[in-house]
Each structure stands twice: as C-alpha cells, then as structure tokens.
Coordinates of C-alpha atoms and ligand atoms in Angstrom, one line a residue:
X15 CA 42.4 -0.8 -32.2
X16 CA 41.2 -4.4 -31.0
X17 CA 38.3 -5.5 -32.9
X18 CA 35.8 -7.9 -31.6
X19 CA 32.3 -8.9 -33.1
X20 CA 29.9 -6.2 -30.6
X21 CA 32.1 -4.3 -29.4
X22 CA 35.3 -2.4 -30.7
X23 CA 38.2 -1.1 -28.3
X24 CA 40.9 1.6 -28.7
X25 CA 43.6 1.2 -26.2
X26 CA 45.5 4.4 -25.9
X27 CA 46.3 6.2 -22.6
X28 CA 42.2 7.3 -22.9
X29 CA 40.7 4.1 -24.1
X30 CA 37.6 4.1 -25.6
X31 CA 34.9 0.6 -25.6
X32 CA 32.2 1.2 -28.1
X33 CA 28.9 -0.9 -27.9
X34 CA 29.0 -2.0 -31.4
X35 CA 24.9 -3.1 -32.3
X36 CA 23.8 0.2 -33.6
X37 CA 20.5 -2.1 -35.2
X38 CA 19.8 -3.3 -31.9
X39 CA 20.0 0.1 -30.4
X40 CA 23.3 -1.4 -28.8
X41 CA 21.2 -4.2 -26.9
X42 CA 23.8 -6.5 -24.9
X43 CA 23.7 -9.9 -25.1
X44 CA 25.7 -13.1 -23.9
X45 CA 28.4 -12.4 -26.4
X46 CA 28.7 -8.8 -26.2
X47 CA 28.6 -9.1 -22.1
X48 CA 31.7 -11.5 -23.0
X49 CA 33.6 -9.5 -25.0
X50 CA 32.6 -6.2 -22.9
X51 CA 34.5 -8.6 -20.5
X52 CA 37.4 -9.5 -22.0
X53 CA 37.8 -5.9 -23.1
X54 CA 38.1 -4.8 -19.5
X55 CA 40.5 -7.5 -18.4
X56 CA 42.8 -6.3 -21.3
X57 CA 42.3 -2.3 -20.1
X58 CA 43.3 -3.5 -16.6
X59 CA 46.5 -5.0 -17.9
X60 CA 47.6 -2.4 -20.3
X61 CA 50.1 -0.4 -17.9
X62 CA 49.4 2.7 -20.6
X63 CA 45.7 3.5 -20.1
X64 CA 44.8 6.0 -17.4
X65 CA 41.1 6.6 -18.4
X66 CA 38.8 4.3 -20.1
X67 CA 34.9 5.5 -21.5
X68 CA 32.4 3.2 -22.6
X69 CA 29.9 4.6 -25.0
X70 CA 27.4 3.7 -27.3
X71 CA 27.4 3.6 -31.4
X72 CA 25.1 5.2 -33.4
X73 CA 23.5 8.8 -32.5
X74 CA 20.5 7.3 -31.0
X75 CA 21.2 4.9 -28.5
X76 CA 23.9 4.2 -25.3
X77 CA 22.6 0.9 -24.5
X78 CA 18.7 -0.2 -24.6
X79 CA 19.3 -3.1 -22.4
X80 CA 20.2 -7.0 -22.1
X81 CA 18.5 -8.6 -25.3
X82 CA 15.1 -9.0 -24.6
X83 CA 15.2 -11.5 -28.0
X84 CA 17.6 -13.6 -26.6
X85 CA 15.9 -13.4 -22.7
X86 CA 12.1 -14.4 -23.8
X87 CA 13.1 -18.2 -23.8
X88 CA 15.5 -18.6 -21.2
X89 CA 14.1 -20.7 -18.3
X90 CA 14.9 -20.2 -14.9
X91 CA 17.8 -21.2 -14.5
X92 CA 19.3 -19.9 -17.7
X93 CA 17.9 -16.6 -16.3
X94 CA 20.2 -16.4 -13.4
X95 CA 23.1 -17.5 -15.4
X96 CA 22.5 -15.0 -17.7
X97 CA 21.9 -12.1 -14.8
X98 CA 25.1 -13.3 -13.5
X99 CA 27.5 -13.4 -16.3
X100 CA 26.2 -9.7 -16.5
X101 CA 26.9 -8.9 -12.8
X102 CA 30.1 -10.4 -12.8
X103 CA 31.2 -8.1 -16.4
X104 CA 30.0 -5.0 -14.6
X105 CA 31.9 -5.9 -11.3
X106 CA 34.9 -5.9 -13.4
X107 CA 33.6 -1.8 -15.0
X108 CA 33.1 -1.0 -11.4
X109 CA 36.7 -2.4 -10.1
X110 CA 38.6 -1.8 -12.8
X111 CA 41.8 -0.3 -11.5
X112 CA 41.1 3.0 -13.8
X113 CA 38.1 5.8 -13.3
X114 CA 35.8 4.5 -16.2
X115 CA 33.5 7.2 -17.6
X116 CA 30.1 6.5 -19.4
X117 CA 29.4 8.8 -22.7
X118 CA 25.6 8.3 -22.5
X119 CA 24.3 8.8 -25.8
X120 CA 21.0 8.2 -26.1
X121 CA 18.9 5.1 -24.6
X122 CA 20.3 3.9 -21.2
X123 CA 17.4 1.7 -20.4
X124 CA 17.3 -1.5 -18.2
X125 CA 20.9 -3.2 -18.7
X126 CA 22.3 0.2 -20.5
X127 CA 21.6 2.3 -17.0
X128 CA 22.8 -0.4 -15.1
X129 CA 26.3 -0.3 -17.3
X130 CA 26.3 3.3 -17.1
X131 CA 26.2 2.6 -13.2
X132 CA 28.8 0.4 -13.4
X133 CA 31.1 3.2 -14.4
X134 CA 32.8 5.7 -11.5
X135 CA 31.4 8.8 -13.6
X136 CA 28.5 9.6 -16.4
X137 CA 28.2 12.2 -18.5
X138 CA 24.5 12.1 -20.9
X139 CA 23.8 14.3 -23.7
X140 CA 20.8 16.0 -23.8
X141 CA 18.7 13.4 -25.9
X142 CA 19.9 10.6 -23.0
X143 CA 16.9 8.4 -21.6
X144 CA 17.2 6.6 -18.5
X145 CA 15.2 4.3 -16.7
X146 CA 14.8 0.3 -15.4
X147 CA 11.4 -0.6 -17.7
X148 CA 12.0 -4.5 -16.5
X149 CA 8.6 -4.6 -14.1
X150 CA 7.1 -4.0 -17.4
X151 CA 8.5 -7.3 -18.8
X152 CA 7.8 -9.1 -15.9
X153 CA 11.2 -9.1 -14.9
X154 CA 13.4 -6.8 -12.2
X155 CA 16.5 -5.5 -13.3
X156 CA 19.0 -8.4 -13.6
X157 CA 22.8 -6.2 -14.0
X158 CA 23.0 -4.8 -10.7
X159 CA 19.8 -1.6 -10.9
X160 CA 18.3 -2.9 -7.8
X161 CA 21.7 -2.5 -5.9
X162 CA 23.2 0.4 -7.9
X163 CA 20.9 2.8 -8.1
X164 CA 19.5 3.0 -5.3
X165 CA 23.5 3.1 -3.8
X166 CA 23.8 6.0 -6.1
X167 CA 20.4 8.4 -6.3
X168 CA 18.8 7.0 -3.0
X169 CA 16.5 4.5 -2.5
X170 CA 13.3 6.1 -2.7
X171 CA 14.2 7.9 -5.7
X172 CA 15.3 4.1 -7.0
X173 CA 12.1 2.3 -6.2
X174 CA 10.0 5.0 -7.7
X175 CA 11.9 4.6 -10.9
X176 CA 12.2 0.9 -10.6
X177 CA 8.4 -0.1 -9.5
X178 CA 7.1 2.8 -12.1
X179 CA 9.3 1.4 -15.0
X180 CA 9.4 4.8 -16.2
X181 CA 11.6 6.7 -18.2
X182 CA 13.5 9.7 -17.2
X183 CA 15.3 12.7 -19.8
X184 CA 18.9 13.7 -19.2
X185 CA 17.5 16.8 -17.4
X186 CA 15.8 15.2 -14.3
X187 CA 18.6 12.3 -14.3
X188 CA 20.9 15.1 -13.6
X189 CA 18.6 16.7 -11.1
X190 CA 18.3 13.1 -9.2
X191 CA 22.3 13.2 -8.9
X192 CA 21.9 9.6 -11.9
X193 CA 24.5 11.9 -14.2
X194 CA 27.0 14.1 -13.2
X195 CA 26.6 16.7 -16.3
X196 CA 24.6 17.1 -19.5
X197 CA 25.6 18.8 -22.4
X198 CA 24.7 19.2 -26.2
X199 CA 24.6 15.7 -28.6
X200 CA 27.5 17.6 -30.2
X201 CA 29.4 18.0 -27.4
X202 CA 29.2 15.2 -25.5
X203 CA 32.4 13.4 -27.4
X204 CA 34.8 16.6 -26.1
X205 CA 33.2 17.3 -22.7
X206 CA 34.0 13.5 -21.9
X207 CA 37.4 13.9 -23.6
X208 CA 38.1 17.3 -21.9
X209 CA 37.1 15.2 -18.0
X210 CA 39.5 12.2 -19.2
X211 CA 42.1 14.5 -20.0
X212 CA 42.5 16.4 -16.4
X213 CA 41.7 12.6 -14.9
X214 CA 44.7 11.1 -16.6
X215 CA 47.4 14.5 -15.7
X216 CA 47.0 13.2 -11.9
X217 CA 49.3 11.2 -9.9
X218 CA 47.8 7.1 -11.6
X219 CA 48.1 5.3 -8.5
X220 CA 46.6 8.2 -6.8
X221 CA 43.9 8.1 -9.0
X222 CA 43.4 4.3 -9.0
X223 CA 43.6 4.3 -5.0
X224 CA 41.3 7.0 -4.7
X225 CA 38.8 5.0 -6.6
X226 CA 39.3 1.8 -4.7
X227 CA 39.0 4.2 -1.1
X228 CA 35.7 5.1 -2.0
X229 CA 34.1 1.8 -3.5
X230 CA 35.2 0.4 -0.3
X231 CA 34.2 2.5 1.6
X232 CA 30.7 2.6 0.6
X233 CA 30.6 -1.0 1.4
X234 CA 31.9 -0.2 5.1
X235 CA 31.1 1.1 8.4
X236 CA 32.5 4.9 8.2
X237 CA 35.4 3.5 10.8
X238 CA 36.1 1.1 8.6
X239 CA 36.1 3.4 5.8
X240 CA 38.7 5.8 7.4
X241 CA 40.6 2.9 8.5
X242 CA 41.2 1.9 5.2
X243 CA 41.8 5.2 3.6
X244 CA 44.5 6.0 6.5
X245 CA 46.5 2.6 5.7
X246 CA 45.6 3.4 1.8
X247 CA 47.0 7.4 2.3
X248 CA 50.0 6.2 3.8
X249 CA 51.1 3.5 1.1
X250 CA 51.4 6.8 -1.2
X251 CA 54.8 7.8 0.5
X252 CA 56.2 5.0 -0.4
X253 CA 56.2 5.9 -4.1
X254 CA 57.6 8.2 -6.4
X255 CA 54.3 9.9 -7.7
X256 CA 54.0 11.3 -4.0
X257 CA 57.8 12.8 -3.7
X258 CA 57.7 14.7 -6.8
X259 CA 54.4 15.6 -6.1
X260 CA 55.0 17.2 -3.3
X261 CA 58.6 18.7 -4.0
X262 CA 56.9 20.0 -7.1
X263 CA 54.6 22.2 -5.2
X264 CA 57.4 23.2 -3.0
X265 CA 59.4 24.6 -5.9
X266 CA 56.2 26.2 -7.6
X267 CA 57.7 23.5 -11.0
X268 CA 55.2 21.4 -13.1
X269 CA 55.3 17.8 -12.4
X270 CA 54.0 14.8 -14.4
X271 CA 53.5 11.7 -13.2
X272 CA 55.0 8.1 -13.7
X273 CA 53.0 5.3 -11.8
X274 CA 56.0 4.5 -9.7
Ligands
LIG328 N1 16.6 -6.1 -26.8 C1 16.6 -6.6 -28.0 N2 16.3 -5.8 -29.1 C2 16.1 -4.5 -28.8 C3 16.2 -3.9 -27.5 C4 16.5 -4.8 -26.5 N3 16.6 -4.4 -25.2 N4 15.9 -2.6 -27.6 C5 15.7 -2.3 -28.9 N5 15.8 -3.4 -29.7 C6 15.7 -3.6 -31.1 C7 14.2 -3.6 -31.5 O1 13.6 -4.9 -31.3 C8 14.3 -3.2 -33.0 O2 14.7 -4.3 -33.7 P1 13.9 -4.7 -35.1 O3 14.3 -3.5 -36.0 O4 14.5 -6.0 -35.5 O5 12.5 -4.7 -34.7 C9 15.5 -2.2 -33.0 O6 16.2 -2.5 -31.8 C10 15.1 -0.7 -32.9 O7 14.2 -0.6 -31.8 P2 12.8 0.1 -31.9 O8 12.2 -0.1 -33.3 O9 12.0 -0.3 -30.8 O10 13.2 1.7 -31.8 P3 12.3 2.8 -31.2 O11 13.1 4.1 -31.5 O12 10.9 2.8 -31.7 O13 12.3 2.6 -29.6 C11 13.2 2.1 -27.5 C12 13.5 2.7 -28.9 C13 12.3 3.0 -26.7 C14 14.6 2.1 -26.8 C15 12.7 0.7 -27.6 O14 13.5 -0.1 -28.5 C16 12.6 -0.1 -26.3 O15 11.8 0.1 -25.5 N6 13.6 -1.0 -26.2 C17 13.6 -1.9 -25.0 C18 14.0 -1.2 -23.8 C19 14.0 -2.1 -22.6 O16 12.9 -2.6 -22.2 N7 15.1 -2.4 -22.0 C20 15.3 -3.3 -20.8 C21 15.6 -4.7 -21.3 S1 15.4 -5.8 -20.0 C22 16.9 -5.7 -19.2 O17 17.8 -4.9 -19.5 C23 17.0 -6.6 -18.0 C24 18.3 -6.5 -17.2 O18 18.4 -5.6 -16.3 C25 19.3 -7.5 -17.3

C-alpha cells in the first residue's frame, strides 16, 4: 500500500487507486490531480500490475468533480492551467499501458465522469449519477467531457447532456453505451474484481497492445487504423506470449502467460 494525502494506492497485479475525500464527495483538486498522477506513472512502471481500477471512497460518491472551492477564484489564466494539469493526469489513465477500469460508485459528475472516461472500461452500481453540470457554473467541462464523451456515446447524445447540465441514473448511462454494466451497490466491488481477473489471465502485451490499437485507431483514418494494427499484430510473433499461446491451443494444455 502506497499512501498519499487524497488518494491511497495498492499495487498488486490488480491495483486498486482510491479517491480518498470521502467529505468532499471525493472532489479532485490540484493536489489530488497530482497525486492521481504520480500514482499512474508508478502503475506504469511496476512490471507486476496487469489491471488497475480507480474508484471512489465512501458509499456515496465516485467523484463529484474538480473542486469547485478551489476553482471560484482562479482567474483566467489559472483556469487553463488548472484544466490542463487535469487533461494531462487523465491522458496518462487513458494511456496507461494497462486496461484501467472505473468502479463508479456513486456521483460521477463534471470532472468524476470525465475520469471515469479516462478509463478503457466502467462499471456503475445502480445508485451511480452521471452527468457534466459545468454550463450550470458558468463553465464547460475542463478534464476532457467535451472530447470524451462525445468520442464515446456520440455527439448528439453528448451535447444534450453537456448543454442540458443534466444528470443521468446508472440505468440510462448504460442505455447511452456511457457504462458497460450496472449491477447492485453490493456487488459492484466483485463484478469489477471478477472483469480484472479474466483481463489479467490474457497474454499482457497482448492486452496492453490491444489497448494502444484501438486508442490509435480512433484517432486515425480506418487505413491508418489497420495499418497500424497489421505492423502492431505482427510484433506479437516475435515474443514468447504468442508461441505458447498458440502451441497451447494446439496441444488442447492450459497456458499462462509471462510478458516476454
Ligand atoms: N467541489 C467541491 N466541493 C464539493 C463538490 C465539488 N465538486 N461536490 C461536493 N462538494 C462538497 C460540498 O460542498 C459539501 O461540503 P460541505 O459539507 O463543506 O458543505 C460536501 O461535498 C457534501 O456535498 P453536498 O452537501 O452538496 O451533498 P449532497 O448529497 O446534498 O449533494 C451532489 C451531492 C449532488 C453531488 C452535490 O454535492 C453537487 O452538486 N456537487 C457538485 C457537482 C458538480 O457541479 N460537479 C462539477 C464540478 S465542475 C467540474 O468538474 C469542471 C471540470 O470539468 C474540470
């Protein structure tokens, strides 16, 4: 366990990052962006960690947003900095070598939907909220919602969401494609555990180039896109993953896999 001030991390081969400001429904500010940040660049480096979820503390909330407290003052300037320290932490979530899953708790409003964007797959228990309130601060989302979600539901289901500043329930987030599943408050910790699990059995490098294929390639022209997956598919014969893979299958054994 590697204990900062917001957040707390578990590195194990599923590593967990809890949001640690239960009192301010896990509200992110500059410092917990920072350590959020410094937590992923020590996930990325720890050769043992095939999965990592981010969740929220508390029962109540994933992530209620950047710090409105700390925002009201900042001028315009300070603004952007701000918006962009929180871009750049939630580039990192989204190109993290390993699948990152988001446990949505509760709240995932503003900057906590924008984090749970971030990550390659979200699961929300059934009390989750989601939604971008920020028109009704007089702001537009500042972590990436304006880019994100409309990559991700579709941009007319983004811009109602966005301009409306409503709030969704897990249900409908599901239904707009926002989550991949929903399941009971109580069940949320072993449905997310149960996903990491069968993620982490797979072939790492696989895994890892799987995820960077498709990030690419939804920044891509499709030719582009299959370019880069063919050069990407035939790296994979070069390693050791792929041969014992493969000669598993052939001789109907059980394999498991070593990053090599
Ligand atoms: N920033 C700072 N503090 C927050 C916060 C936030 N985003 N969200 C909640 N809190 C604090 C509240 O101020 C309150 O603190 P005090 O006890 O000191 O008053 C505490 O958390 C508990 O919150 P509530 O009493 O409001 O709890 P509730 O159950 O009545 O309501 C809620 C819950 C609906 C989530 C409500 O807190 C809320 O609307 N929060 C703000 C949500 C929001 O607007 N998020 C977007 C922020 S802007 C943003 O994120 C910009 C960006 O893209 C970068």
């Amino acid at each position: 366990m590697t204990d900062f001030n917001q957040i707390t991390l578990n590195l194990s081969e599923i590593a967990e990052l809890v949001i640690n400001r239960p009192k301010q429904l896990n509200a992110l500010n500059s410092e917990t962006l920072g350590e959020i940040g410094q937590a992923i660049d020590l996930v990325q480096a720890d050769e043992q960690v095939r999965v990592l979820i981010i969740t929220g503390s508390g029962e109540k909330s994933f992530v209620a947003g950047a710090d409105i407290k700390e925002m009201k003052d900042k001028d315009p300037m300070e603004a952007s900095e701000f918006s962009q320290l929180g871009n750049a932490v939630f580039q990192k979530i989204a190109t993290l070598r390993q699948p990152v899953i988001a446990a949505v708790n509760g709240f995932a409003l503003g900057g906590g939907c924008e984090l749970a964007l971030a990550c390659d797959i979200r699961y929300a228990s059934e009390n989750a909220v989601f939604g971008q309130p920020e028109v009704g601060l007089g702001i537009i989302p500042g972590f990436g919602g304006t880019q994100r979600l409309a990559r991700l539901v579709g941009h007319g289901q983004a811009k109602e969401l966005i301009f409306t500043g409503s709030n969704i329930k897990a249900p409908e987030a599901l239904d707009i494609g926002l989550v991949n599943k929903v399941v009971a408050p109580e069940e949320l910790k072993d449905a997310v555990t149960k996903l990491a699990e069968r993620i982490a059995k797979q072939a790492p490098f696989a895994v890892e180039n799987a995820k960077t294929a498709i990030n690419h390639g939804l920044d891509m022209p499709l030719e582009q896109g299959l370019h880069f997956e063919a050069i990407s598919f035939g790296n994979h014969f070069a390693t050791e993953d792929q041969k014992n893979g493969m000669t598993a299958f052939i001789n109907k054994e059980k394999t498991t896999f070593s990053r090599q």
